[in-house]
XYZ file of C-alpha atoms in Angstrom:
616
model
C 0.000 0.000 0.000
C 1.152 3.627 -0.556
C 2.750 5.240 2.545
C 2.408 8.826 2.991
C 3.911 11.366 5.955
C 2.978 14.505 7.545
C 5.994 17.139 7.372
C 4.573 18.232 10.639
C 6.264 14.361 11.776
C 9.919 15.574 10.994
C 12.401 18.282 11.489
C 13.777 20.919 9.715
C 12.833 23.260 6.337
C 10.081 21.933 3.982
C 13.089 20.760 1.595
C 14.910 18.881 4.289
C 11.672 17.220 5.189
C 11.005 16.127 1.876
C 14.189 15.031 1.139
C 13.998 12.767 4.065
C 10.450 11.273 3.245
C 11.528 10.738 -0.044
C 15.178 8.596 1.127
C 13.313 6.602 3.266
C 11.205 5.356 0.931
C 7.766 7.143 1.340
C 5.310 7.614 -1.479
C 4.000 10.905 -0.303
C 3.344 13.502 1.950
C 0.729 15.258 3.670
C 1.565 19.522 3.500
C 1.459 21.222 6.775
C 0.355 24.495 5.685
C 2.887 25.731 8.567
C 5.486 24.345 6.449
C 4.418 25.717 3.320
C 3.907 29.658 4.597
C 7.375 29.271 6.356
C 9.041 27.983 2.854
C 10.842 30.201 0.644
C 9.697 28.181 -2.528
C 6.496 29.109 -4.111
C 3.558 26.254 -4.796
C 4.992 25.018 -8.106
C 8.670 25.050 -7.068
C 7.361 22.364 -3.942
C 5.181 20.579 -6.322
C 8.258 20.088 -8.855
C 10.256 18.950 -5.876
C 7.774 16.621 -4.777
C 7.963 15.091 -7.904
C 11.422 15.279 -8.523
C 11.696 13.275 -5.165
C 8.983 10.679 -6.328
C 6.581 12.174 -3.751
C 2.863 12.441 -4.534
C 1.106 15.614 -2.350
C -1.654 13.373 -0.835
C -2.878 15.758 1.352
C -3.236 19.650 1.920
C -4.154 20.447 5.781
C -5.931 22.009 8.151
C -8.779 24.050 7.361
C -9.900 24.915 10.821
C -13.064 26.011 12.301
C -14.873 26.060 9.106
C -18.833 24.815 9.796
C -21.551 25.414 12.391
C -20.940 28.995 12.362
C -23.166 31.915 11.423
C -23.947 33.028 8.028
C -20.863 35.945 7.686
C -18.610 34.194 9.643
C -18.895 31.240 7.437
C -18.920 33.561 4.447
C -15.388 34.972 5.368
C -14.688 30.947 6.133
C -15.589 30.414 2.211
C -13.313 32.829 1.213
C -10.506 31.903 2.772
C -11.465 28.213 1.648
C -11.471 29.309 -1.786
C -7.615 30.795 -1.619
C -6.526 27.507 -0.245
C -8.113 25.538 -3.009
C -6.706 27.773 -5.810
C -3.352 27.399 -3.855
C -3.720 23.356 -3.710
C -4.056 23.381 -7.631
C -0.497 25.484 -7.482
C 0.669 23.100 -5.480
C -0.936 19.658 -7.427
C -2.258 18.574 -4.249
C -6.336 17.400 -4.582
C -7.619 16.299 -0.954
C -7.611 18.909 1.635
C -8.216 18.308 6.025
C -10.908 19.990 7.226
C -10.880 19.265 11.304
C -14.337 19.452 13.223
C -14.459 23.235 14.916
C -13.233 24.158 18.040
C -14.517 27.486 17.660
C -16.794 28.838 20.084
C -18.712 30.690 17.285
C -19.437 26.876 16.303
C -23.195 25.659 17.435
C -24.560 22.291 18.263
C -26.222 22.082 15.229
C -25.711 18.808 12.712
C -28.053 20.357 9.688
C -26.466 23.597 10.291
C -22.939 21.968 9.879
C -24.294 19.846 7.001
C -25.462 22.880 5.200
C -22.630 24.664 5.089
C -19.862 21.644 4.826
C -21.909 21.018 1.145
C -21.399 24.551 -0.177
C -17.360 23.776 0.919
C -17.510 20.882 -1.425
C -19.471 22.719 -4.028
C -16.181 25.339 -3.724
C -13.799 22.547 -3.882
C -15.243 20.554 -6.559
C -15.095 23.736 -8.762
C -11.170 23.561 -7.839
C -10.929 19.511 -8.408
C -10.362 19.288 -4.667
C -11.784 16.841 -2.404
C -12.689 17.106 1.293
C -12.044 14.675 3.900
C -13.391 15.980 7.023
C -11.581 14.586 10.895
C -13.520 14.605 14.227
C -11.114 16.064 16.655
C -11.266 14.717 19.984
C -11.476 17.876 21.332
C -13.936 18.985 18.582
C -16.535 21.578 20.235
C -19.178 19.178 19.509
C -17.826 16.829 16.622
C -15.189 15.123 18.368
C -15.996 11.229 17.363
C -15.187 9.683 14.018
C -19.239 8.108 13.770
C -20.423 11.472 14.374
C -18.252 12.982 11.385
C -19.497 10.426 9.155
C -23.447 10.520 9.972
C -22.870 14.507 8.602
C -20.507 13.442 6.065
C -23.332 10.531 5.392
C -26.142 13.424 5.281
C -24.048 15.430 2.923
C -23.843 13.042 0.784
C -21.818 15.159 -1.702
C -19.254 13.481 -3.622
C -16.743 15.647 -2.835
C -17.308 15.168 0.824
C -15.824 12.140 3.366
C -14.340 11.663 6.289
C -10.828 11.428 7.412
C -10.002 9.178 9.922
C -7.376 9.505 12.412
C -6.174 6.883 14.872
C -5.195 9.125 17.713
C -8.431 10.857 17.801
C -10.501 7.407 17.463
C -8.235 5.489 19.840
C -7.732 8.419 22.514
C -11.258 8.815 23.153
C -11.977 4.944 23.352
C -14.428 4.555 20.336
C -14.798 1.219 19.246
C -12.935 1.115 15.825
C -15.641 -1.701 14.700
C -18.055 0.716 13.480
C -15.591 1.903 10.547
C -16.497 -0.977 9.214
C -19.830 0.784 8.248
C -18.582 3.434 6.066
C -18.070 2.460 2.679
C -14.489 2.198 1.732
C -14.975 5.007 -1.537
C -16.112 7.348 1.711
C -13.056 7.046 3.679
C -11.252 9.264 2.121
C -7.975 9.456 4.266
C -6.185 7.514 7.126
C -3.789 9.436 9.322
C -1.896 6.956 12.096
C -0.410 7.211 15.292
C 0.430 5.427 18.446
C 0.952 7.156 22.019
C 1.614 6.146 24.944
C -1.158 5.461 27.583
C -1.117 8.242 29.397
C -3.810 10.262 31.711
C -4.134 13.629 30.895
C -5.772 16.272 28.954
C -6.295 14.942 25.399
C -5.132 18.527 22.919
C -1.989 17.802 25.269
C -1.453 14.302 24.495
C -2.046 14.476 20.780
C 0.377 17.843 20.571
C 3.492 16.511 22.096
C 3.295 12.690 23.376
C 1.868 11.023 19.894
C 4.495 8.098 18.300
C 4.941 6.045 15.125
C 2.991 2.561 15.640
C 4.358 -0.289 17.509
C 6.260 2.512 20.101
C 3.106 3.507 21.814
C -0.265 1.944 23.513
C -2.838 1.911 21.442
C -4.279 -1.035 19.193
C -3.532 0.279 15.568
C -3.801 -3.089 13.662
C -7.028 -3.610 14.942
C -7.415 -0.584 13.785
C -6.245 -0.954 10.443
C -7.676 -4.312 9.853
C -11.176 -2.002 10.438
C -10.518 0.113 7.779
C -9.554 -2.155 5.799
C -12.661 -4.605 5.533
C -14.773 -1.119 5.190
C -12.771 -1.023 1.575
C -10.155 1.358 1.816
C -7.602 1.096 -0.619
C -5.849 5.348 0.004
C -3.002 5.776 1.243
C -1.800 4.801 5.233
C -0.131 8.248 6.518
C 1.442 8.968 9.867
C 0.608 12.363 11.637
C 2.886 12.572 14.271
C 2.814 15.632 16.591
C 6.159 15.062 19.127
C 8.370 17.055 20.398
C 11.308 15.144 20.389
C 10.545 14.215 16.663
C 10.772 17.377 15.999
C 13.945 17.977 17.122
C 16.020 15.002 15.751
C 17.751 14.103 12.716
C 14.654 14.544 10.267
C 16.372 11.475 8.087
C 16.684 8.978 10.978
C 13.376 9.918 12.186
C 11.830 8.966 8.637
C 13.380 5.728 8.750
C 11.739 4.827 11.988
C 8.796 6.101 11.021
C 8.554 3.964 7.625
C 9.817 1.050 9.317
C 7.106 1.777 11.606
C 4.619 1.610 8.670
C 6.159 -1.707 7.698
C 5.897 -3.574 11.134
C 2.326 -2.447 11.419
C 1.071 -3.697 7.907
C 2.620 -6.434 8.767
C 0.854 -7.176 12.186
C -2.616 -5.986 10.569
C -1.874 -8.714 7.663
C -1.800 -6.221 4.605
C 1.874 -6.986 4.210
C 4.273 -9.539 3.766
C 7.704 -9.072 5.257
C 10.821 -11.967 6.031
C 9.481 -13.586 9.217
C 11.768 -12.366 12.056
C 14.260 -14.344 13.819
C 14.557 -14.357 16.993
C 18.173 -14.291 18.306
C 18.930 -17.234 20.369
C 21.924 -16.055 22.743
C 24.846 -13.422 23.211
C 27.826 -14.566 20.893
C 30.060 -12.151 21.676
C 29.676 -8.417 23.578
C 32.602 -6.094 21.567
C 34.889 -3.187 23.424
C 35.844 -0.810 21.352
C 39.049 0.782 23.532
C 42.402 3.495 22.886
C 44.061 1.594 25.499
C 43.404 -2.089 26.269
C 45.409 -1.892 29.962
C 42.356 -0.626 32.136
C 40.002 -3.315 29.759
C 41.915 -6.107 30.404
C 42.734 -5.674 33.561
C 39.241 -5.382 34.713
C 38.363 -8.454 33.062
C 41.416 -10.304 34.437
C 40.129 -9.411 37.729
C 36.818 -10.517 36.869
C 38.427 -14.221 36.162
C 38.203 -13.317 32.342
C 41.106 -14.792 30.404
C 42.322 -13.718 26.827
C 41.514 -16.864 25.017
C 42.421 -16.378 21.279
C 43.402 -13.147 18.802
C 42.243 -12.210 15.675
C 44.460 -13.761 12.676
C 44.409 -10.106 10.614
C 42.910 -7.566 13.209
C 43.899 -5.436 16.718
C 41.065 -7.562 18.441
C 41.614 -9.835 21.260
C 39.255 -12.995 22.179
C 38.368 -12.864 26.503
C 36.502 -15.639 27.647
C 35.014 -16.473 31.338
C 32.472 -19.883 30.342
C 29.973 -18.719 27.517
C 30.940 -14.761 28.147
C 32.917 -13.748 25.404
C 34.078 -10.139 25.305
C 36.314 -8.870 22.144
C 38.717 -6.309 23.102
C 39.284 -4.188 19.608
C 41.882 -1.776 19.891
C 41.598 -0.184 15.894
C 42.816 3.145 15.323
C 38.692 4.399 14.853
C 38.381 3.863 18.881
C 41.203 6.968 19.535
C 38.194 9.712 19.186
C 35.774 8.048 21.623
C 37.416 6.318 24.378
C 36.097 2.706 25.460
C 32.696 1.731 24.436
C 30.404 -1.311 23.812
C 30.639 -0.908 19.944
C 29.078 -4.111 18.582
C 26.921 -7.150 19.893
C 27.537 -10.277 18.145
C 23.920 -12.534 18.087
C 23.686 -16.341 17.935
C 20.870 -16.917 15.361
C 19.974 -20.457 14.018
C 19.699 -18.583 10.273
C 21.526 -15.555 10.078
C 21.028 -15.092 6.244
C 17.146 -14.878 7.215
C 17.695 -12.205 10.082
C 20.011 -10.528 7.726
C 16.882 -10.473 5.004
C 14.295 -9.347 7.609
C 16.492 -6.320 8.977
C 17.086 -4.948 5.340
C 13.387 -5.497 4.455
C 12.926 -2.845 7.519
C 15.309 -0.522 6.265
C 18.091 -1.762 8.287
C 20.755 -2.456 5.526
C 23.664 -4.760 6.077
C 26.416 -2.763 7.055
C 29.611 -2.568 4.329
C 32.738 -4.749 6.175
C 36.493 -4.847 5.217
C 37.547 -8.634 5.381
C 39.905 -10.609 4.895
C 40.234 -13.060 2.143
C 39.912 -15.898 4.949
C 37.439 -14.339 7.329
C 33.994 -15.341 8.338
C 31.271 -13.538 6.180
C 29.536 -11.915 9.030
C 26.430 -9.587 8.356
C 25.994 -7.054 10.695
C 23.463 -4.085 10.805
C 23.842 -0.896 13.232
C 21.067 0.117 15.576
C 19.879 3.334 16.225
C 22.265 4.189 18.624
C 25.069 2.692 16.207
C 25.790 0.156 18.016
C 26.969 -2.896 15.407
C 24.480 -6.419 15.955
C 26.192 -9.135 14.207
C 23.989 -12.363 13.392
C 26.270 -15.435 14.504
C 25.445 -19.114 13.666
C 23.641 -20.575 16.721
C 26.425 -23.379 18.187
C 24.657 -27.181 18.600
C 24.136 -28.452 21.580
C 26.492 -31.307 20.843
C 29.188 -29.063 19.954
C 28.979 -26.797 22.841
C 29.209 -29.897 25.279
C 32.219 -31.393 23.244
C 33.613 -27.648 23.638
C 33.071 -27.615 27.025
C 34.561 -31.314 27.670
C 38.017 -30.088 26.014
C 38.247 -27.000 27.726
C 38.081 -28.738 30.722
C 40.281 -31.454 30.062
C 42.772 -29.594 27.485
C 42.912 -26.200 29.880
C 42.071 -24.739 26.180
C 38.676 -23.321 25.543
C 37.406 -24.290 22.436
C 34.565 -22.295 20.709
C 31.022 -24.742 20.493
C 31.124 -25.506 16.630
C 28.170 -24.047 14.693
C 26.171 -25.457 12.137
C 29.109 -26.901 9.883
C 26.850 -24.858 6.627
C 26.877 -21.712 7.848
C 30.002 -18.975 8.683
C 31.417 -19.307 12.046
C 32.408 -16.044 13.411
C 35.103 -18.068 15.717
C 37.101 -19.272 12.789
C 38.446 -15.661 12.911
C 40.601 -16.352 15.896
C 43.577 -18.051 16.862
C 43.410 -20.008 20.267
C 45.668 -18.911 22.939
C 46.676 -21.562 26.176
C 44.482 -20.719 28.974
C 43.295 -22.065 31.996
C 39.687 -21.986 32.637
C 37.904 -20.241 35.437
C 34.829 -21.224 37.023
C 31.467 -19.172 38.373
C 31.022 -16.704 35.477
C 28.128 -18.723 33.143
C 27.408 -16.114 30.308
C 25.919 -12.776 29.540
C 22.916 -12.411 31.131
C 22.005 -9.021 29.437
C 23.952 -5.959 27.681
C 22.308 -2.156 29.017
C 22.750 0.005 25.920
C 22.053 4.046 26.666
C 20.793 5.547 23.731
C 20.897 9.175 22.274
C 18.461 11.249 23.921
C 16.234 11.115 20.330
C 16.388 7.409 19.639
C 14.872 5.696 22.901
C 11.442 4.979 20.690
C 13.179 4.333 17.893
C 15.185 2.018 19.671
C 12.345 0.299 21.171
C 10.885 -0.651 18.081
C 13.828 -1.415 15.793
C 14.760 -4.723 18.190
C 11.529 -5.410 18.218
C 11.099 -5.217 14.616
C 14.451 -6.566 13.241
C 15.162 -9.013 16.090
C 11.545 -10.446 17.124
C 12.560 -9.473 20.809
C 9.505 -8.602 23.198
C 9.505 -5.130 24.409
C 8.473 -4.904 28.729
C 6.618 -1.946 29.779
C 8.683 1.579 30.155
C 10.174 2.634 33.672
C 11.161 6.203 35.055
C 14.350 5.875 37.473
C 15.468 8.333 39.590
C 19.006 9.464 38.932
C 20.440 12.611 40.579
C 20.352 14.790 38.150
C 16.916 13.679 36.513
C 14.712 11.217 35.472
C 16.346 8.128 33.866
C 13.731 6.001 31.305
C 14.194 2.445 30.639
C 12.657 -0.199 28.774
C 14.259 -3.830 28.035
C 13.725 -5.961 25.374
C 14.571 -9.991 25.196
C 13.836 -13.175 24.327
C 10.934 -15.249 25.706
C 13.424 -17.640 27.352
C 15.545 -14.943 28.210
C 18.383 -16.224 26.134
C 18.873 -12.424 24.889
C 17.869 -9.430 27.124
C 18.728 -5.891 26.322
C 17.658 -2.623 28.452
C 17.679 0.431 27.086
C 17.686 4.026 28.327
C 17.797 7.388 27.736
C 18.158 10.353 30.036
C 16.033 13.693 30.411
C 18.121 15.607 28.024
C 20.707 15.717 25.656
C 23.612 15.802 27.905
C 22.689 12.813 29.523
C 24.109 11.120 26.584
C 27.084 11.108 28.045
C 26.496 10.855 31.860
C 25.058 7.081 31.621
C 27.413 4.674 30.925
C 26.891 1.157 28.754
C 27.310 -1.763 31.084
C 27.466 -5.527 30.512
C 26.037 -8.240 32.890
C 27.848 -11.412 33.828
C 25.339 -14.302 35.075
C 27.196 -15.953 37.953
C 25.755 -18.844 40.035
C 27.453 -17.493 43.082
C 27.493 -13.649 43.252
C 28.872 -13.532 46.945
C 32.138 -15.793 45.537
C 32.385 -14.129 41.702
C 32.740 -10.829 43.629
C 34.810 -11.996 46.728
C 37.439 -13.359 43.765
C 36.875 -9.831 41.676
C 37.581 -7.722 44.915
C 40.604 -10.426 45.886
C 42.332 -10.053 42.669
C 42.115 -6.375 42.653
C 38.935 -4.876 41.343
C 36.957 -2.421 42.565
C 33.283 -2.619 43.274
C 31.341 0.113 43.020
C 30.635 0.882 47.106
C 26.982 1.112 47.974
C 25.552 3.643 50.807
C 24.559 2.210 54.177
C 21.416 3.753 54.425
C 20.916 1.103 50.963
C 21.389 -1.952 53.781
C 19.422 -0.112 56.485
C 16.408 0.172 54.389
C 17.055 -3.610 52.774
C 16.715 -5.067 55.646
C 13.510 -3.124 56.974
C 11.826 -4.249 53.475
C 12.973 -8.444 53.802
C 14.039 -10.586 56.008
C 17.176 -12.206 55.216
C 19.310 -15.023 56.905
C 21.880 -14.313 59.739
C 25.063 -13.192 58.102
C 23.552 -12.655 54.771
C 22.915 -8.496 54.595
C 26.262 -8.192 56.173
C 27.551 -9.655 53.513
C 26.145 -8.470 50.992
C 26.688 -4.507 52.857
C 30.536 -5.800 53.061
C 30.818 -6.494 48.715
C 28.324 -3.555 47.738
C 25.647 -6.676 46.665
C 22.472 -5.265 46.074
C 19.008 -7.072 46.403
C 15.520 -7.112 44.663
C 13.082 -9.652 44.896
C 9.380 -10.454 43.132
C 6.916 -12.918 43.111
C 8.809 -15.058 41.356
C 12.692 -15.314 42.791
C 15.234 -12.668 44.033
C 18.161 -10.718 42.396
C 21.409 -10.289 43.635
C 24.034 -8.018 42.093
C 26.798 -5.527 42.373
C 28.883 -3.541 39.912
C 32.669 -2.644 39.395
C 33.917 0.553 38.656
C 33.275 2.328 35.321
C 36.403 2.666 32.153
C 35.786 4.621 29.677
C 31.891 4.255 29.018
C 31.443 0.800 30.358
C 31.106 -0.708 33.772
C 30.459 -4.377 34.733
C 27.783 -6.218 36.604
C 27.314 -9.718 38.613
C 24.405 -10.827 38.822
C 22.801 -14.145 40.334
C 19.095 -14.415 39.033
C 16.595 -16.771 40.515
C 15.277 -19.017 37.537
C 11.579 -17.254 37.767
C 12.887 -13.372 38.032
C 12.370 -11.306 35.054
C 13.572 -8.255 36.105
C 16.685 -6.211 36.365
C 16.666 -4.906 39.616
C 15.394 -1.173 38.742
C 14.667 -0.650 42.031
C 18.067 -0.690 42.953
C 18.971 1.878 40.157
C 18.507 5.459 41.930
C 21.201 3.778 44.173
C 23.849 2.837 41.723
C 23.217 5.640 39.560
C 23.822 7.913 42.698
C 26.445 6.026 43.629
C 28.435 6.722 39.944
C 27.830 9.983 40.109
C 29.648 10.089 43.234
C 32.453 8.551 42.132
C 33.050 10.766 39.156
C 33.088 13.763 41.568
């Protein structure tokens, strides 16, 4: 189906905005008239752009407070009407929005509005303009989409149908079901968008908090599906009023927003994409560092031992169990000190994962290799970070691995699915001497740019298959931290990401990874023993703890001694603590009870106060 945006949905001039539709692969556009006063190109210039692009104008909007009104005031209302219209055939643009009043001049009065909305399709129809007219959900007294259409239905001018809009059905709780009866050829737009559920006054909501579907709420493939079996076939177009939106990088926000469009014609069935593929496990978490010393000694002291080096690259193999942890050293990571630059996935068909992430505008990344190495694809998240998809090891092969390492001293890398490229193949094994407690990742924390935390959201949920868990607010010092994790339904992969309150807290929040350990108490006695540093936790933290649970004798003075921390649900307790922070990325031990889903975020106004600390 064609997809259309509103420039009101992106940042920047008119041009920019269209330029940015038009790369990420819209068919049209909706004209805010905003945008068009404000641009220095007259009707015909925009209208040879649009086309230039490959953009069709789909839509011309708003004509406000147009009907109910008295006979002069709609007589100036005509007028004005009738400038816009000549200006739309300027512009080659042949549908214009007309939103229900919010005028107080406007009466209660459906034969009134009826009336008058005819004579404003008699005007347009002289032009070769169509009207699609929107209940707002503030509208003075139109404010549901059944009540625009029984006027609309009155009418009965062919020039004349309704526009509906998601945000205004959904908002207001309508049933969508009833859009079923309104024939298809009288639905004469669809404008979409998601928001989250929020309680507050509804002009407030729709002006600043609306999304691109899948990041918010609100049931839009019902929705669709709806409109849909009523018989429209016009284009599905996102009018997205956010304030953040509006602020970002107008071309990145255009790619979420189409891949948005994608994901939710997919869900709604009027789409076919590559089924997703869910990633099965962490392969590989990748530090990208100036200076490897503070790296590797961490991990040294976290019993992480350098296990194998790249044949043709700076990049060094460390290996606790099934953690893995590359330590690349290239010349690119002088500019930004240490970071977590790339994830690498263990997918049982990476070729498929690799089609599904380009088929939602997430291209396969261009890679330098070697003549011998392992043809890896890798796309790049929002936030740039680099996701890899790795052939998924056998079971057979990782317990063969396992049963050398242990009797060899030399950890060899589970053997993937002899057809596919092994990403291990790359390295060179090193003697080593393996070291107990540390089991695997048990999730990566990624903070994203200030912009990209929706985006973010949905592209893993999109591209990977991972299931998104509801948003959190954390306190941190200096603001309000969100976060929202993603992962697997076993749990195999689990991601949480977050954003601060502002721009600068881009760089505040650091990227951590999290070691699963069966045995926090002992990983962290034998971190601390061979010289790491934990980050130290307040003792109010223990004083509260232990007015909240009840814990063993002993226990909570241990845990106050290491800096553990402790959450606990319905379903099992957490235990974790966290070294000190290099560069941009800190460590974590954690010891999950098999039932707890969570990540201990009630322990995060505590650690993040406790960072803070230690930078001053």
């Amino acid at each position: 189906m064609h997809t259309s945006i509103a420039t009101v949905s992106l940042s920047g001039s008119l041009t920019e905005k269209l330029a940015a539709a038009a790369r990420a692969g819209f068919g049209g556009v909706e004209i805010f008239e905003n945008d068009l006063l404000a641009s220095p190109l007259t009707p015909e210039e925009i209208r040879a752009r649009c086309a230039d692009l490959g953009l069709s104008i789909d839509l011309y909007q708003p004509l406000r407070d147009m009907e109910a009104v008295q006979g002069d005031v709609f007589a100036a209302n005509l007028r004005r009407a009738r400038h816009k219209f000549a200006l739309m055939q300027r512009l080659g643009a042949d549908m214009v929005l007309v939103c229900s009043s919010v005028s107080p001049d406007a009466v209660d009065d459906d034969s009134l509005a009826a009336r008058q909305l005819s004579q404003l399709a008699d005007a347009a129809q002289e032009f070769g303009v169509r009207v699609a007219y929107e209940a707002l959900a503030w509208g003075r007294h139109v404010s549901t989409y059944d009540h625009a259409w029984r006027i609309v239905e009155a009418v009965g001018h062919p020039a004349l149908g309704v526009c509906l809009d998601s945000f205004h059905i959904l908002s207001r709780g309508s049933d969508p079901s009833g859009i079923e009866d309104i024939p298809g050829e009288k639905i004469f737009f669809l404008q979409l968008a998601d928001a989250p559920l929020l309680a507050m006054d509804v002009l407030q909501w729709s002006r600043h908090y609306r999304c691109f579907p899948g990041q918010g709420g609100f049931d839009l493939a019902g929705l669709l599906r709806h409109v849909l079996a009523a018989g429209y076939r016009g284009p599905l177009s996102l009018e997205v009023f956010n304030d953040v939106f509006r602020q970002a990088d107008a071309g990145a926000t255009a790619v979420d927003a189409h891949r948005s469009l994608l994901l939710l014609r997919e869900a709604a069935g009027a789409g076919a994409l590559p089924p997703a593929v869910v990633p099965t496990g962490v392969a590989f978490a990748e530090l990208l560092t100036p200076d490897a010393e503070p790296v590797t000694a961490l991990l040294a002291a976290l019993g992480f031992t350098r296990a194998a080096r790249h044949r043709g690259k700076p990049v060094d193999l460390w290996q606790r169990g099934e953690a893995r942890i590359l330590v690349n050293t290239a010349a690119t990571a002088r500019r930004d000190g240490t970071r977590l630059a790339a994830i690498g996935l263990e997918s049982p068909d990476p070729a498929a994962a690799a089609r599904r992430a380009e088929a939602l505008l997430a291209p396969v990344l261009p890679r330098r290799r070697g003549p011998e190495d392992a043809p890896l694809d890798a796309v790049a998240a929002p936030d740039g970070t680099e996701l890899f998809f790795c052939a998924t090891a056998t079971a057979t092969a990782t317990a063969t691995a396992t049963a050398t390492a242990t009797t060899s001293g030399t950890p060899t890398a589970a053997v993937a699915d002899p057809e596919l490229p092994n990403w291990r193949t790359d390295f060179t094994d090193l003697p080593v001497t393996p070291v107990p407690s540390v089991t695997r990742i048990d999730h990566l924390a990624l903070t994203q740019p200030w912009h990209h935390f929706d985006a973010a959201t949905l592209f893993h949920r999109s591209v990977l298959g991972l299931t998104a868990q509801e948003s959190v607010d954390l306190a941190d010092p200096y603001g309000l931290l969100r976060s929202r994790a993603v992962a697997a339904a076993d749990g195999s992969v689990r991601i949480a990401l977050s954003v601060g309150a502002a721009p600068s807290d881009d760089t505040v929040h650091a990227q951590h990874i999290a070691l699963a350990t069966d045995d926090v108490v002992a990983a962290s006695r034998r971190f601390r023993d061979a010289g790491g540093r934990l980050l130290p936790v307040p003792a109010n933290y223990y004083d509260d703890l232990a007015a909240r649970y009840e814990f063993a004798d002993g226990e909570l003075d241990t845990y106050r001694g290491l800096g553990i921390l402790y959450d606990r649900d319905a379903h099992g307790a957490f235990r974790h603590c966290y070294t000190e922070t290099v560069g941009r990325v800190f460590f974590e031990l954690v010891q999950r009870d098999p039932g707890y889903q969570g990540y201990g975020a009630a322990n995060a106004p505590v650690r993040l106060a406790a960072q803070q600390a230690g930078r001053r």
